[in-house]
mmCIF file of C-alpha atoms in Angstrom:
data_model
loop_
_atom_site.group_PDB
_atom_site.id
_atom_site.type_symbol
_atom_site.label_atom_id
_atom_site.label_comp_id
_atom_site.label_asym_id
_atom_site.label_seq_id
_atom_site.Cartn_x
_atom_site.Cartn_y
_atom_site.Cartn_z
ATOM 1 C CA UNK A 726 -33.341 -286.649 -57.471
ATOM 2 C CA UNK A 727 -35.898 -288.352 -59.753
ATOM 3 C CA UNK A 728 -35.217 -288.449 -63.437
ATOM 4 C CA UNK A 729 -36.642 -285.619 -65.515
ATOM 5 C CA UNK A 730 -39.828 -286.279 -67.505
ATOM 6 C CA UNK A 731 -37.672 -286.564 -70.646
ATOM 7 C CA UNK A 732 -36.335 -289.933 -69.507
ATOM 8 C CA UNK A 733 -38.357 -293.124 -69.853
ATOM 9 C CA UNK A 734 -40.535 -293.880 -66.846
ATOM 10 C CA UNK A 735 -40.087 -297.235 -65.143
ATOM 11 C CA UNK A 736 -42.825 -299.699 -66.066
ATOM 12 C CA UNK A 737 -43.641 -303.181 -64.806
ATOM 13 C CA UNK A 738 -46.056 -305.934 -65.870
ATOM 14 C CA UNK A 739 -48.302 -304.954 -62.955
ATOM 15 C CA UNK A 740 -50.989 -302.302 -62.856
ATOM 16 C CA UNK A 741 -54.134 -300.964 -61.207
ATOM 17 C CA UNK A 742 -55.765 -304.358 -60.702
ATOM 18 C CA UNK A 743 -52.649 -306.168 -59.439
ATOM 19 C CA UNK A 744 -52.641 -307.341 -55.835
ATOM 20 C CA UNK A 745 -49.878 -307.595 -53.277
ATOM 21 C CA UNK A 746 -49.934 -311.360 -53.734
ATOM 22 C CA UNK A 747 -49.507 -310.959 -57.498
ATOM 23 C CA UNK A 748 -46.437 -308.784 -57.031
ATOM 24 C CA UNK A 749 -44.902 -311.053 -54.382
ATOM 25 C CA UNK A 750 -45.641 -314.332 -56.174
ATOM 26 C CA UNK A 751 -42.068 -315.039 -57.288
ATOM 27 C CA UNK A 752 -40.231 -313.081 -54.579
ATOM 28 C CA UNK A 753 -38.052 -314.792 -51.974
ATOM 29 C CA UNK A 754 -37.319 -312.664 -48.895
ATOM 30 C CA UNK A 755 -35.886 -315.465 -46.779
ATOM 31 C CA UNK A 756 -33.290 -314.054 -44.408
ATOM 32 C CA UNK A 757 -34.415 -310.464 -44.904
ATOM 33 C CA UNK A 758 -35.764 -308.361 -42.051
ATOM 34 C CA UNK A 759 -38.646 -305.948 -42.556
ATOM 35 C CA UNK A 760 -40.624 -303.359 -40.591
ATOM 36 C CA UNK A 761 -44.105 -302.207 -41.585
ATOM 37 C CA UNK A 762 -45.490 -299.241 -39.637
ATOM 38 C CA UNK A 763 -49.236 -299.339 -39.156
ATOM 39 C CA UNK A 764 -49.084 -303.016 -40.006
ATOM 40 C CA UNK A 765 -52.233 -303.952 -38.091
ATOM 41 C CA UNK A 766 -54.832 -302.086 -40.149
ATOM 42 C CA UNK A 767 -55.842 -301.316 -43.707
ATOM 43 C CA UNK A 768 -53.347 -301.894 -46.462
ATOM 44 C CA UNK A 769 -50.645 -302.291 -43.818
ATOM 45 C CA UNK A 770 -52.017 -305.753 -43.038
ATOM 46 C CA UNK A 771 -51.910 -306.819 -46.680
ATOM 47 C CA UNK A 772 -48.433 -305.377 -47.148
ATOM 48 C CA UNK A 773 -47.243 -307.256 -44.076
ATOM 49 C CA UNK A 774 -48.974 -310.455 -45.188
ATOM 50 C CA UNK A 775 -47.293 -310.379 -48.606
ATOM 51 C CA UNK A 776 -43.828 -309.750 -47.155
ATOM 52 C CA UNK A 777 -44.249 -312.446 -44.506
ATOM 53 C CA UNK A 778 -45.572 -314.841 -47.117
ATOM 54 C CA UNK A 779 -42.428 -314.240 -49.170
ATOM 55 C CA UNK A 780 -40.311 -315.293 -46.197
ATOM 56 C CA UNK A 781 -39.349 -312.002 -44.540
ATOM 57 C CA UNK A 782 -38.721 -311.814 -40.804
ATOM 58 C CA UNK A 783 -41.354 -309.195 -40.101
ATOM 59 C CA UNK A 784 -41.950 -306.633 -37.367
ATOM 60 C CA UNK A 785 -45.286 -304.846 -37.093
ATOM 61 C CA UNK A 786 -44.730 -301.374 -35.625
ATOM 62 C CA UNK A 787 -48.096 -300.376 -34.154
ATOM 63 C CA UNK A 788 -49.687 -298.154 -31.539
ATOM 64 C CA UNK A 789 -52.034 -300.845 -30.194
ATOM 65 C CA UNK A 790 -50.120 -303.970 -29.153
ATOM 66 C CA UNK A 791 -53.271 -306.032 -28.618
ATOM 67 C CA UNK A 792 -54.517 -305.383 -32.150
ATOM 68 C CA UNK A 793 -51.013 -305.975 -33.458
ATOM 69 C CA UNK A 794 -50.834 -309.358 -31.747
ATOM 70 C CA UNK A 795 -54.152 -310.426 -33.254
ATOM 71 C CA UNK A 796 -52.961 -309.333 -36.700
ATOM 72 C CA UNK A 797 -49.655 -311.173 -36.286
ATOM 73 C CA UNK A 798 -51.481 -314.384 -35.387
ATOM 74 C CA UNK A 799 -53.827 -314.017 -38.361
ATOM 75 C CA UNK A 800 -50.908 -313.433 -40.742
ATOM 76 C CA UNK A 801 -49.143 -316.512 -39.394
ATOM 77 C CA UNK A 802 -52.314 -318.559 -39.875
ATOM 78 C CA UNK A 803 -52.752 -317.467 -43.483
ATOM 79 C CA UNK A 804 -49.104 -317.672 -44.562
ATOM 80 C CA UNK A 805 -48.097 -320.777 -42.640
ATOM 81 C CA UNK A 806 -44.993 -319.030 -41.348
ATOM 82 C CA UNK A 807 -43.959 -317.709 -37.944
ATOM 83 C CA UNK A 808 -45.944 -314.888 -36.407
ATOM 84 C CA UNK A 809 -44.475 -311.430 -37.034
ATOM 85 C CA UNK A 810 -42.899 -309.601 -34.130
ATOM 86 C CA UNK A 811 -45.040 -306.814 -32.692
ATOM 87 C CA UNK A 812 -43.536 -303.635 -31.243
ATOM 88 C CA UNK A 813 -45.168 -300.457 -30.043
ATOM 89 C CA UNK A 814 -44.614 -297.284 -32.065
ATOM 90 C CA UNK A 815 -46.479 -293.981 -31.793
ATOM 91 C CA UNK A 816 -45.160 -291.841 -34.622
ATOM 92 C CA UNK A 817 -46.532 -288.637 -33.096
ATOM 93 C CA UNK A 818 -44.518 -289.193 -29.928
ATOM 94 C CA UNK A 819 -40.807 -288.499 -30.325
ATOM 95 C CA UNK A 820 -39.944 -290.578 -27.247
ATOM 96 C CA UNK A 821 -41.838 -293.567 -28.651
ATOM 97 C CA UNK A 822 -39.878 -293.378 -31.908
ATOM 98 C CA UNK A 823 -36.625 -293.090 -29.981
ATOM 99 C CA UNK A 824 -37.518 -296.112 -27.835
ATOM 100 C CA UNK A 825 -38.350 -298.188 -30.912
ATOM 101 C CA UNK A 826 -35.052 -297.269 -32.561
ATOM 102 C CA UNK A 827 -33.098 -297.987 -29.371
ATOM 103 C CA UNK A 828 -34.688 -301.428 -29.167
ATOM 104 C CA UNK A 829 -33.747 -302.436 -32.688
ATOM 105 C CA UNK A 830 -30.620 -304.564 -33.100
ATOM 106 C CA UNK A 831 -28.949 -305.876 -36.218
ATOM 107 C CA UNK A 832 -29.410 -305.036 -39.873
ATOM 108 C CA UNK A 833 -32.694 -303.940 -41.451
ATOM 109 C CA UNK A 834 -33.462 -304.739 -45.075
ATOM 110 C CA UNK A 835 -36.920 -303.233 -45.608
ATOM 111 C CA UNK A 836 -38.665 -300.280 -43.967
ATOM 112 C CA UNK A 837 -42.217 -299.605 -45.131
ATOM 113 C CA UNK A 838 -43.427 -296.275 -43.757
ATOM 114 C CA UNK A 839 -47.103 -297.122 -44.110
ATOM 115 C CA UNK A 840 -48.895 -295.694 -41.065
ATOM 116 C CA UNK A 841 -50.767 -292.403 -41.241
ATOM 117 C CA UNK A 842 -53.672 -290.198 -40.240
ATOM 118 C CA UNK A 843 -55.922 -288.311 -42.618
ATOM 119 C CA UNK A 844 -58.128 -285.210 -42.647
ATOM 120 C CA UNK A 845 -58.406 -284.628 -38.897
ATOM 121 C CA UNK A 846 -61.460 -282.354 -38.636
ATOM 122 C CA UNK A 847 -59.908 -280.015 -36.077
ATOM 123 C CA UNK A 848 -56.422 -278.646 -35.586
ATOM 124 C CA UNK A 849 -54.612 -280.984 -33.195
ATOM 125 C CA UNK A 850 -51.015 -280.509 -32.129
ATOM 126 C CA UNK A 851 -48.596 -283.257 -31.149
ATOM 127 C CA UNK A 852 -46.755 -283.189 -27.839
ATOM 128 C CA UNK A 853 -43.994 -281.342 -29.678
ATOM 129 C CA UNK A 854 -46.417 -278.671 -30.920
ATOM 130 C CA UNK A 855 -46.621 -279.838 -34.536
ATOM 131 C CA UNK A 856 -49.808 -280.229 -36.556
ATOM 132 C CA UNK A 857 -50.776 -283.852 -36.019
ATOM 133 C CA UNK A 858 -50.970 -285.018 -39.641
ATOM 134 C CA UNK A 859 -47.535 -283.552 -40.422
ATOM 135 C CA UNK A 860 -46.173 -284.921 -37.122
ATOM 136 C CA UNK A 861 -47.440 -288.448 -37.734
ATOM 137 C CA UNK A 862 -47.203 -288.845 -41.483
ATOM 138 C CA UNK A 863 -43.868 -287.132 -42.018
ATOM 139 C CA UNK A 864 -41.929 -286.176 -38.912
ATOM 140 C CA UNK A 865 -42.408 -289.489 -37.117
ATOM 141 C CA UNK A 866 -41.396 -291.503 -40.149
ATOM 142 C CA UNK A 867 -38.490 -289.154 -40.800
ATOM 143 C CA UNK A 868 -37.192 -289.683 -37.263
ATOM 144 C CA UNK A 869 -37.710 -293.425 -37.573
ATOM 145 C CA UNK A 870 -35.785 -293.708 -40.850
ATOM 146 C CA UNK A 871 -32.935 -291.501 -39.662
ATOM 147 C CA UNK A 872 -32.765 -293.408 -36.390
ATOM 148 C CA UNK A 873 -32.579 -296.726 -38.252
ATOM 149 C CA UNK A 874 -30.126 -295.486 -40.865
ATOM 150 C CA UNK A 875 -27.174 -297.474 -39.553
ATOM 151 C CA UNK A 876 -29.235 -300.670 -39.462
ATOM 152 C CA UNK A 877 -30.373 -300.047 -43.033
ATOM 153 C CA UNK A 878 -26.839 -299.314 -44.176
ATOM 154 C CA UNK A 879 -25.640 -302.507 -42.520
ATOM 155 C CA UNK A 880 -27.950 -304.534 -44.760
ATOM 156 C CA UNK A 881 -26.035 -303.420 -47.843
ATOM 157 C CA UNK A 882 -29.041 -303.157 -50.149
ATOM 158 C CA UNK A 883 -31.888 -301.882 -47.972
ATOM 159 C CA UNK A 884 -35.084 -300.336 -49.252
ATOM 160 C CA UNK A 885 -37.307 -297.665 -47.722
ATOM 161 C CA UNK A 886 -40.867 -297.278 -48.976
ATOM 162 C CA UNK A 887 -42.562 -293.950 -48.227
ATOM 163 C CA UNK A 888 -46.343 -294.005 -48.583
ATOM 164 C CA UNK A 889 -47.627 -290.752 -49.969
ATOM 165 C CA UNK A 890 -51.029 -290.187 -51.575
ATOM 166 C CA UNK A 891 -52.779 -288.557 -54.494
ATOM 167 C CA UNK A 892 -53.680 -286.104 -51.734
ATOM 168 C CA UNK A 893 -50.214 -284.581 -52.120
ATOM 169 C CA UNK A 894 -51.657 -282.791 -55.166
ATOM 170 C CA UNK A 895 -53.701 -280.618 -52.808
ATOM 171 C CA UNK A 896 -50.771 -278.758 -51.278
ATOM 172 C CA UNK A 897 -47.067 -278.154 -51.359
ATOM 173 C CA UNK A 898 -45.304 -278.044 -48.001
ATOM 174 C CA UNK A 899 -45.944 -274.555 -46.635
ATOM 175 C CA UNK A 900 -42.632 -274.138 -44.875
ATOM 176 C CA UNK A 901 -43.563 -270.766 -43.345
ATOM 177 C CA UNK A 902 -46.738 -272.124 -41.731
ATOM 178 C CA UNK A 903 -46.556 -275.875 -41.146
ATOM 179 C CA UNK A 904 -48.846 -275.669 -38.129
ATOM 180 C CA UNK A 905 -51.562 -273.333 -39.471
ATOM 181 C CA UNK A 906 -50.746 -270.516 -37.086
ATOM 182 C CA UNK A 907 -51.255 -267.757 -39.658
ATOM 183 C CA UNK A 908 -53.945 -269.320 -41.883
ATOM 184 C CA UNK A 909 -57.225 -271.084 -41.200
ATOM 185 C CA UNK A 910 -56.838 -274.811 -40.564
ATOM 186 C CA UNK A 911 -57.882 -276.922 -43.529
ATOM 187 C CA UNK A 912 -57.875 -280.668 -42.938
ATOM 188 C CA UNK A 913 -57.222 -281.611 -46.555
ATOM 189 C CA UNK A 914 -54.468 -279.067 -47.054
ATOM 190 C CA UNK A 915 -52.826 -280.304 -43.867
ATOM 191 C CA UNK A 916 -53.003 -283.874 -45.130
ATOM 192 C CA UNK A 917 -51.774 -282.769 -48.546
ATOM 193 C CA UNK A 918 -48.630 -281.096 -47.294
ATOM 194 C CA UNK A 919 -47.799 -284.089 -45.101
ATOM 195 C CA UNK A 920 -48.076 -286.376 -48.121
ATOM 196 C CA UNK A 921 -45.952 -284.022 -50.229
ATOM 197 C CA UNK A 922 -43.355 -284.236 -47.454
ATOM 198 C CA UNK A 923 -43.367 -288.037 -47.827
ATOM 199 C CA UNK A 924 -42.340 -287.665 -51.479
ATOM 200 C CA UNK A 925 -39.740 -285.024 -50.712
ATOM 201 C CA UNK A 926 -38.239 -287.315 -48.085
ATOM 202 C CA UNK A 927 -37.779 -290.022 -50.719
ATOM 203 C CA UNK A 928 -36.102 -287.580 -53.087
ATOM 204 C CA UNK A 929 -33.582 -286.285 -50.539
ATOM 205 C CA UNK A 930 -32.942 -289.528 -48.675
ATOM 206 C CA UNK A 931 -32.289 -291.212 -52.026
ATOM 207 C CA UNK A 932 -29.627 -288.599 -52.764
ATOM 208 C CA UNK A 933 -27.989 -288.666 -49.346
ATOM 209 C CA UNK A 934 -28.056 -292.409 -48.744
ATOM 210 C CA UNK A 935 -27.281 -293.775 -52.186
ATOM 211 C CA UNK A 936 -23.678 -294.450 -51.218
ATOM 212 C CA UNK A 937 -24.953 -296.527 -48.276
ATOM 213 C CA UNK A 938 -26.767 -298.856 -50.645
ATOM 214 C CA UNK A 939 -30.171 -297.623 -49.434
ATOM 215 C CA UNK A 940 -32.893 -296.981 -52.003
ATOM 216 C CA UNK A 941 -35.899 -294.825 -51.137
ATOM 217 C CA UNK A 942 -39.091 -294.477 -53.165
ATOM 218 C CA UNK A 943 -42.522 -292.960 -52.627
ATOM 219 C CA UNK A 944 -45.924 -294.029 -53.855
ATOM 220 C CA UNK A 945 -49.638 -293.513 -53.802
ATOM 221 C CA UNK A 946 -51.542 -296.695 -52.987
ATOM 222 C CA UNK A 947 -54.697 -295.474 -54.702
ATOM 223 C CA UNK A 948 -58.184 -294.951 -53.328
ATOM 224 C CA UNK A 949 -59.050 -297.616 -50.756
ATOM 225 C CA UNK A 950 -61.858 -297.649 -48.187
ATOM 226 C CA UNK A 951 -60.051 -298.024 -44.878
ATOM 227 C CA UNK A 952 -60.310 -296.583 -41.393
ATOM 228 C CA UNK A 953 -57.902 -293.882 -42.585
ATOM 229 C CA UNK A 954 -60.850 -292.225 -44.342
ATOM 230 C CA UNK A 955 -63.157 -292.153 -41.321
ATOM 231 C CA UNK A 956 -63.085 -288.357 -41.103
ATOM 232 C CA UNK A 957 -64.129 -287.645 -44.674
ATOM 233 C CA UNK A 958 -67.018 -290.076 -45.133
ATOM 234 C CA UNK A 959 -68.099 -291.638 -48.403
ATOM 235 C CA UNK A 960 -67.236 -289.817 -51.579
ATOM 236 C CA UNK A 961 -69.425 -289.335 -54.627
ATOM 237 C CA UNK A 962 -67.074 -291.183 -56.920
ATOM 238 C CA UNK A 963 -67.500 -294.344 -54.873
ATOM 239 C CA UNK A 964 -71.059 -294.598 -56.166
ATOM 240 C CA UNK A 965 -70.307 -293.487 -59.714
ATOM 241 C CA UNK A 966 -71.346 -295.758 -62.595
ATOM 242 C CA UNK A 967 -68.836 -298.414 -63.607
ATOM 243 C CA UNK A 968 -68.533 -296.767 -67.037
ATOM 244 C CA UNK A 969 -67.369 -293.537 -65.401
ATOM 245 C CA UNK A 970 -64.874 -295.304 -63.185
ATOM 246 C CA UNK A 971 -63.534 -297.314 -66.116
ATOM 247 C CA UNK A 972 -62.685 -294.150 -68.056
ATOM 248 C CA UNK A 973 -61.458 -292.206 -65.010
ATOM 249 C CA UNK A 974 -58.982 -294.552 -63.313
ATOM 250 C CA UNK A 975 -57.942 -291.955 -60.781
ATOM 251 C CA UNK A 976 -61.507 -292.085 -59.395
ATOM 252 C CA UNK A 977 -61.748 -295.886 -59.126
ATOM 253 C CA UNK A 978 -61.542 -297.675 -55.807
ATOM 254 C CA UNK A 979 -59.153 -300.473 -54.999
ATOM 255 C CA UNK A 980 -59.409 -303.425 -52.658
ATOM 256 C CA UNK A 981 -57.000 -303.638 -49.726
ATOM 257 C CA UNK A 982 -55.011 -306.255 -51.624
ATOM 258 C CA UNK A 983 -54.742 -303.995 -54.669
ATOM 259 C CA UNK A 984 -53.886 -300.989 -52.501
ATOM 260 C CA UNK A 985 -50.898 -302.804 -51.013
ATOM 261 C CA UNK A 986 -49.468 -303.893 -54.366
ATOM 262 C CA UNK A 987 -47.306 -300.850 -55.097
ATOM 263 C CA UNK A 988 -45.839 -300.895 -51.584
ATOM 264 C CA UNK A 989 -44.876 -304.552 -51.987
ATOM 265 C CA UNK A 990 -43.430 -303.895 -55.419
ATOM 266 C CA UNK A 991 -41.123 -301.177 -54.098
ATOM 267 C CA UNK A 992 -40.219 -303.137 -50.968
ATOM 268 C CA UNK A 993 -39.525 -306.510 -52.515
ATOM 269 C CA UNK A 994 -39.651 -306.869 -56.279
ATOM 270 C CA UNK A 995 -36.440 -307.412 -58.250
ATOM 271 C CA UNK A 996 -38.068 -305.381 -61.014
ATOM 272 C CA UNK A 997 -37.154 -302.161 -59.176
ATOM 273 C CA UNK A 998 -33.788 -303.205 -57.768
ATOM 274 C CA UNK A 999 -31.535 -300.145 -57.546
ATOM 275 C CA UNK A 1000 -34.365 -297.725 -58.372
ATOM 276 C CA UNK A 1001 -34.396 -294.764 -56.017
ATOM 277 C CA UNK A 1002 -35.902 -291.323 -55.533
ATOM 278 C CA UNK A 1003 -39.002 -292.049 -57.632
ATOM 279 C CA UNK A 1004 -42.783 -291.791 -57.175
ATOM 280 C CA UNK A 1005 -44.988 -294.705 -58.209
ATOM 281 C CA UNK A 1006 -48.704 -295.260 -58.752
ATOM 282 C CA UNK A 1007 -50.462 -298.440 -59.852
ATOM 283 C CA UNK A 1008 -47.140 -300.349 -59.729
ATOM 284 C CA UNK A 1009 -45.455 -298.075 -62.286
ATOM 285 C CA UNK A 1010 -43.477 -294.859 -62.058
ATOM 286 C CA UNK A 1011 -45.719 -291.817 -62.357
ATOM 287 C CA UNK A 1012 -45.102 -288.919 -64.674
ATOM 288 C CA UNK A 1013 -45.614 -285.287 -63.802
ATOM 289 C CA UNK A 1014 -49.177 -284.313 -63.062
ATOM 290 C CA UNK A 1015 -50.937 -282.777 -66.030
ATOM 291 C CA UNK A 1016 -53.429 -279.887 -65.637
ATOM 292 C CA UNK A 1017 -56.860 -281.099 -64.635
ATOM 293 C CA UNK A 1018 -55.718 -284.626 -63.742
ATOM 294 C CA UNK A 1019 -55.851 -286.299 -60.339
ATOM 295 C CA UNK A 1020 -52.841 -288.511 -60.915
ATOM 296 C CA UNK A 1021 -49.120 -288.137 -61.412
ATOM 297 C CA UNK A 1022 -46.628 -286.360 -59.198
ATOM 298 C CA UNK A 1023 -46.619 -282.618 -58.520
ATOM 299 C CA UNK A 1024 -43.502 -280.737 -59.578
ATOM 300 C CA UNK A 1025 -43.154 -279.226 -56.098
ATOM 301 C CA UNK A 1026 -43.035 -282.735 -54.593
ATOM 302 C CA UNK A 1027 -39.868 -283.688 -56.487
ATOM 303 C CA UNK A 1028 -38.187 -280.280 -56.409
ATOM 304 C CA UNK A 1029 -34.648 -280.779 -55.048
ATOM 305 C CA UNK A 1030 -34.678 -277.407 -53.300
ATOM 306 C CA UNK A 1031 -37.842 -278.303 -51.411
ATOM 307 C CA UNK A 1032 -36.420 -281.730 -50.636
#
């Protein structure tokens, strides 16, 4: 489990304004194989670009193969390297996850669980009867990581990156009502518990898979305008004066390149080699959330019993 707040938090030279390219500048991933889910949109593209630019043999795991192919070609054009592989993966479909896992051969060094859905306005269930945000954000990635465990273990020093969100502060995982059968559906609470589950996965997988040489960490990428936010519209803080945003960093917006930085740090940087079971924000380990703040990690998200 993560270290208690009494221990020193892990810090790096990078921060809020750092980009994925900044973090990957001196990283060499030649010979290492990586998967980025949702690698054809939003910060997934910039995460994939940075890893490919550092020399990784990259696979984009996407729902839309046509969009994935266009993204792969664009990444190749901007990095000067080979185009990433593109494979279909629908995280809300258990058979799709199983097919992706069955098609993977050889070792896997880096798994970035980046894809997600956010704040679906109405209650939607997956084919397996699970609330769609929980099914996609957590259950699909859980099945993918477990299915690829042997490939990750074969690498000897593999890393898993689990993208959570500041939204995890909205809700613990409500184990007795994951699918909102006994309470009114609330889009943000549903998103929140799925993002808490992403942190809990990192905590427990880090414990179980440490002996396999697999490290697992979670993060919030920050606030970035992407298609992920299409259901919640613009937010007041986006138009707040610069002076307000400067003194309230949790309300500032990041570019796509800045939003991908923490993912790339955890996937590739030697600065966090061997680090596992932690939660990062702005390229540094986060402390426990303090009352009234919209940053840090909730105690329920790193509770070993919950994990």
